[in-house]
Coordinates of C-alpha atoms in Angstrom, one line a residue:
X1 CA 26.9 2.7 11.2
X2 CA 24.1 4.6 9.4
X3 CA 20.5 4.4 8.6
X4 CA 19.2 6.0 5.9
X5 CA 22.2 8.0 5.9
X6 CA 22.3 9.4 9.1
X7 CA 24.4 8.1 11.8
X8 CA 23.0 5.7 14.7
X9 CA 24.4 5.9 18.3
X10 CA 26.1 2.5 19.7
X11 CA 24.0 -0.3 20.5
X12 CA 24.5 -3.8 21.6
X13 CA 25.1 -6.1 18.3
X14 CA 25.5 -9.9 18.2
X15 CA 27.4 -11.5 15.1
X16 CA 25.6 -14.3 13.5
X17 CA 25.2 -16.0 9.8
X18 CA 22.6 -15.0 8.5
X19 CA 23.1 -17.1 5.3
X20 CA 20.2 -20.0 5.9
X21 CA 17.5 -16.7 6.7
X22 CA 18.7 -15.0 3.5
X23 CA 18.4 -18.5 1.9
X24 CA 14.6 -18.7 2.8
X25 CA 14.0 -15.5 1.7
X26 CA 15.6 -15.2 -1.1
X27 CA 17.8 -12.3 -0.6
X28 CA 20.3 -11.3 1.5
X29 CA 19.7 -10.4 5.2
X30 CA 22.7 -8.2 6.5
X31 CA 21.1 -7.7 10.5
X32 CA 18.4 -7.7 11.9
X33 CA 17.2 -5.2 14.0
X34 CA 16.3 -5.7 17.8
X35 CA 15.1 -4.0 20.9
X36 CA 18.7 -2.8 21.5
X37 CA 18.4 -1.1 18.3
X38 CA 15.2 0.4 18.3
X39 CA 14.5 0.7 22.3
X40 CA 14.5 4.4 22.4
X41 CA 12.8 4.8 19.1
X42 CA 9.4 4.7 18.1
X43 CA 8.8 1.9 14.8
X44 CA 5.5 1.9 12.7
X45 CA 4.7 -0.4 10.3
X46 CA 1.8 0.4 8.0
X47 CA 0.4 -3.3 6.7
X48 CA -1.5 -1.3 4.7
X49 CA 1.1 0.7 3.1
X50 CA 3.4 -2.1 3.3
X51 CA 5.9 1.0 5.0
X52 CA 8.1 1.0 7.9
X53 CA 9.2 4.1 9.7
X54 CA 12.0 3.9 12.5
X55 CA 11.5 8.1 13.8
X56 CA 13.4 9.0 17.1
X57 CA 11.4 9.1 20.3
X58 CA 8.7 11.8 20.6
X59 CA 8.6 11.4 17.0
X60 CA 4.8 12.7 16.1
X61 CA 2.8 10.3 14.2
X62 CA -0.9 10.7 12.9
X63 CA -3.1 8.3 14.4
X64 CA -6.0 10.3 13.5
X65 CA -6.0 8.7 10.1
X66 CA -7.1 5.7 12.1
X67 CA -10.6 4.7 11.6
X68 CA -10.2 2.4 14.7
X69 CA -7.6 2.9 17.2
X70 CA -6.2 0.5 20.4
X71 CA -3.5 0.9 22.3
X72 CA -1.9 -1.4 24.9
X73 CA 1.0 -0.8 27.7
X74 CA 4.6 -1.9 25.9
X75 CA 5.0 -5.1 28.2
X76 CA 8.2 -7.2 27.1
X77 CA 8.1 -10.7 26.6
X78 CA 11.9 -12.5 27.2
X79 CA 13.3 -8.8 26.8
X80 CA 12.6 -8.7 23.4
X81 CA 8.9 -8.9 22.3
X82 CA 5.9 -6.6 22.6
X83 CA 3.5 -8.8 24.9
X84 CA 0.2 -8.4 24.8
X85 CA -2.5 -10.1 27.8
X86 CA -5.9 -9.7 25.5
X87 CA -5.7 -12.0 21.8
X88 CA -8.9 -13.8 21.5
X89 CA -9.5 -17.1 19.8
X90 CA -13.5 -17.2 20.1
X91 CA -14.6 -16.7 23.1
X92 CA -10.4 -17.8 24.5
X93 CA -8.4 -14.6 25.6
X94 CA -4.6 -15.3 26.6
X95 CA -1.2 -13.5 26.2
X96 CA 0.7 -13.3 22.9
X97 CA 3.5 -11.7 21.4
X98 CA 3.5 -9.5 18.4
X99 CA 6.5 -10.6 16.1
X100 CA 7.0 -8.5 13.2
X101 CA 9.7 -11.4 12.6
X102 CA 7.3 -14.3 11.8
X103 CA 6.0 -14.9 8.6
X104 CA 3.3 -16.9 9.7
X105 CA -0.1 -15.9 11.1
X106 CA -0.6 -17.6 14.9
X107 CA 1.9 -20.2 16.2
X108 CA 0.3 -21.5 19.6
X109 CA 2.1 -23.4 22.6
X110 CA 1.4 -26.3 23.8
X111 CA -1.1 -25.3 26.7
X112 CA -3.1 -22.9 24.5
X113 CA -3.2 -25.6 22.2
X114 CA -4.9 -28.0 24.2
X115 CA -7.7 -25.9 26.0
X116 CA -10.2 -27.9 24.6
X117 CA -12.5 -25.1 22.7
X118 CA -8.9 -24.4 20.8
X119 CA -8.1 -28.1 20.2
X120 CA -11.4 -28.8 18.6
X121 CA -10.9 -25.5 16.1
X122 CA -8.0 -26.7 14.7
X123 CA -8.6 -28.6 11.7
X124 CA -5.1 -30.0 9.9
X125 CA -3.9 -28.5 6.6
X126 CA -1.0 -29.8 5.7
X127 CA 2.7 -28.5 6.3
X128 CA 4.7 -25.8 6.2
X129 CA 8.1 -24.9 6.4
X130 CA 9.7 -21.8 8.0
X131 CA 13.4 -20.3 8.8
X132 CA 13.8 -17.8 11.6
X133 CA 17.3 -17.3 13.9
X134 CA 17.0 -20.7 15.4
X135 CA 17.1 -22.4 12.3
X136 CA 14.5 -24.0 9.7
X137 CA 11.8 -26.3 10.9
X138 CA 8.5 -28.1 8.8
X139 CA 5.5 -27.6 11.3
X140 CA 2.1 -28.9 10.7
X141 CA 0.3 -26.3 9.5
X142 CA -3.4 -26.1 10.8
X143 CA -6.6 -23.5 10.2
X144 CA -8.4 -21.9 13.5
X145 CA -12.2 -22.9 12.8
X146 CA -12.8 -19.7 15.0
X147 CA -12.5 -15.7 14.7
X148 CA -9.5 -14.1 16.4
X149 CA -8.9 -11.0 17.5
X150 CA -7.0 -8.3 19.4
X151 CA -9.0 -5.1 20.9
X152 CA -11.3 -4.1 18.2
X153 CA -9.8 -5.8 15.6
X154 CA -11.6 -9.2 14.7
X155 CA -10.9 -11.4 12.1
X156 CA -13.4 -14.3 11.1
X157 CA -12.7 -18.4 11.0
X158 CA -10.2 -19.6 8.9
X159 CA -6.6 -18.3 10.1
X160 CA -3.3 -20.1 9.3
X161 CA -1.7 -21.5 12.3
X162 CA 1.2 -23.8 14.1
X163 CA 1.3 -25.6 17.0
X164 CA 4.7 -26.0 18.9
X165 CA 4.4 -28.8 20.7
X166 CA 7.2 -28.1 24.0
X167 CA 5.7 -25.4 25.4
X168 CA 6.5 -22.0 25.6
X169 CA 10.5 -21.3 26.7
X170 CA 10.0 -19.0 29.2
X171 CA 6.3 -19.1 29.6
X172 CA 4.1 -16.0 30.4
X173 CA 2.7 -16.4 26.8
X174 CA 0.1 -18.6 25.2
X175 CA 0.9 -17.5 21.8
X176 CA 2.6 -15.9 18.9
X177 CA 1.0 -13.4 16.1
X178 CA 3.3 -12.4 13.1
X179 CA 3.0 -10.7 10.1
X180 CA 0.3 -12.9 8.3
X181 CA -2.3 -12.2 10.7
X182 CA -1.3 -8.2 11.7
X183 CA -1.6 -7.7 7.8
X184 CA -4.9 -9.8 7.1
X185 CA -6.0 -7.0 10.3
X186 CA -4.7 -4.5 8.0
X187 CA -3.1 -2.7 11.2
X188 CA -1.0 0.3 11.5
X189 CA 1.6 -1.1 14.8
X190 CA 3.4 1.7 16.2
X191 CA 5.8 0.7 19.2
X192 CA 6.8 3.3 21.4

């Protein structure tokens, strides 16, 4: 196996079909890459740039060309997601996880979602539909009538978000951020 022409070491794979992902996204998907894959790396993705750069560990990278910078200890969620305790929805602050793997902006669970200063900010907009590794589902699609934020980084009224209804799985976090919302941030994310 190579990436980017250079050989990778071993690493624990799981076979799947990927056929109804490539489906949604128009294009095929031939893996995708996990924290067995990229656990002794260090990963940026530049929002900005719209780049992604897997170095090896140690790797230097220049976060002086940040204007703002926050960092946060590299907590797992379920093994598998960067956790962190601080995202703010007004003057709300619970644990998310950052998941470079949804399209979407927030998707809350069910207890975040009914704190009562985040049930009345929800105002219904409709549906959308979305396809991840558990299959596809149609969610009702809502806007946060209040600013979120993680660290410095604050972004007003008016973000897209889901609701899932069961809860969180394993709990230990109130919510999910994906690519929508890190973008809108405009955020350089390097995991190390």
């Amino acid at each position: 196996l190579s990436l980017g022409g250079r050989p990778v070491a071993r690493f624990d794979a799981l076979a799947a079909d990927l056929s109804s992902l490539s489906a949604r996204y128009g294009r095929p998907l031939d893996a995708i890459l996990g924290t067995s894959f990229l656990g002794d790396k260090r990963v940026l993705i530049d929002y900005p740039r719209r780049s992604l750069s897997i170095l090896p560990a140690g790797s230097a990278v220049a976060a002086s060309a940040c204007r703002r910078q926050w960092s946060a200890p590299l907590r797992l969620f379920d093994e598998s997601y960067p956790l962190v305790a601080d995202f703010r929805i007004g003057a709300t602050t619970m644990p998310a996880t950052l998941d470079t793997g949804y399209n979407g902006a927030v998707a809350l669970f069910g207890p975040a979602a009914d704190l009562p200063d985040v049930r009345a900010a929800l105002v219904e907009a409709g549906s959308v539909e979305h396809a991840g590794a558990r299959g596809s589902a149609t969610s009702v699609r809502y806007v946060l009538a209040l600013p979120v934020g993680l660290g410095p980084f604050t972004l007003p009224a008016g973000q897209a978000a889901i609701v899932h209804a069961a809860g969180d799985h394993a709990g230990g976090r109130a919510a999910n951020l994906g690519n929508r919302l890190l973008d809108a941030m405009q955020l350089r994310e390097l995991l190390d």
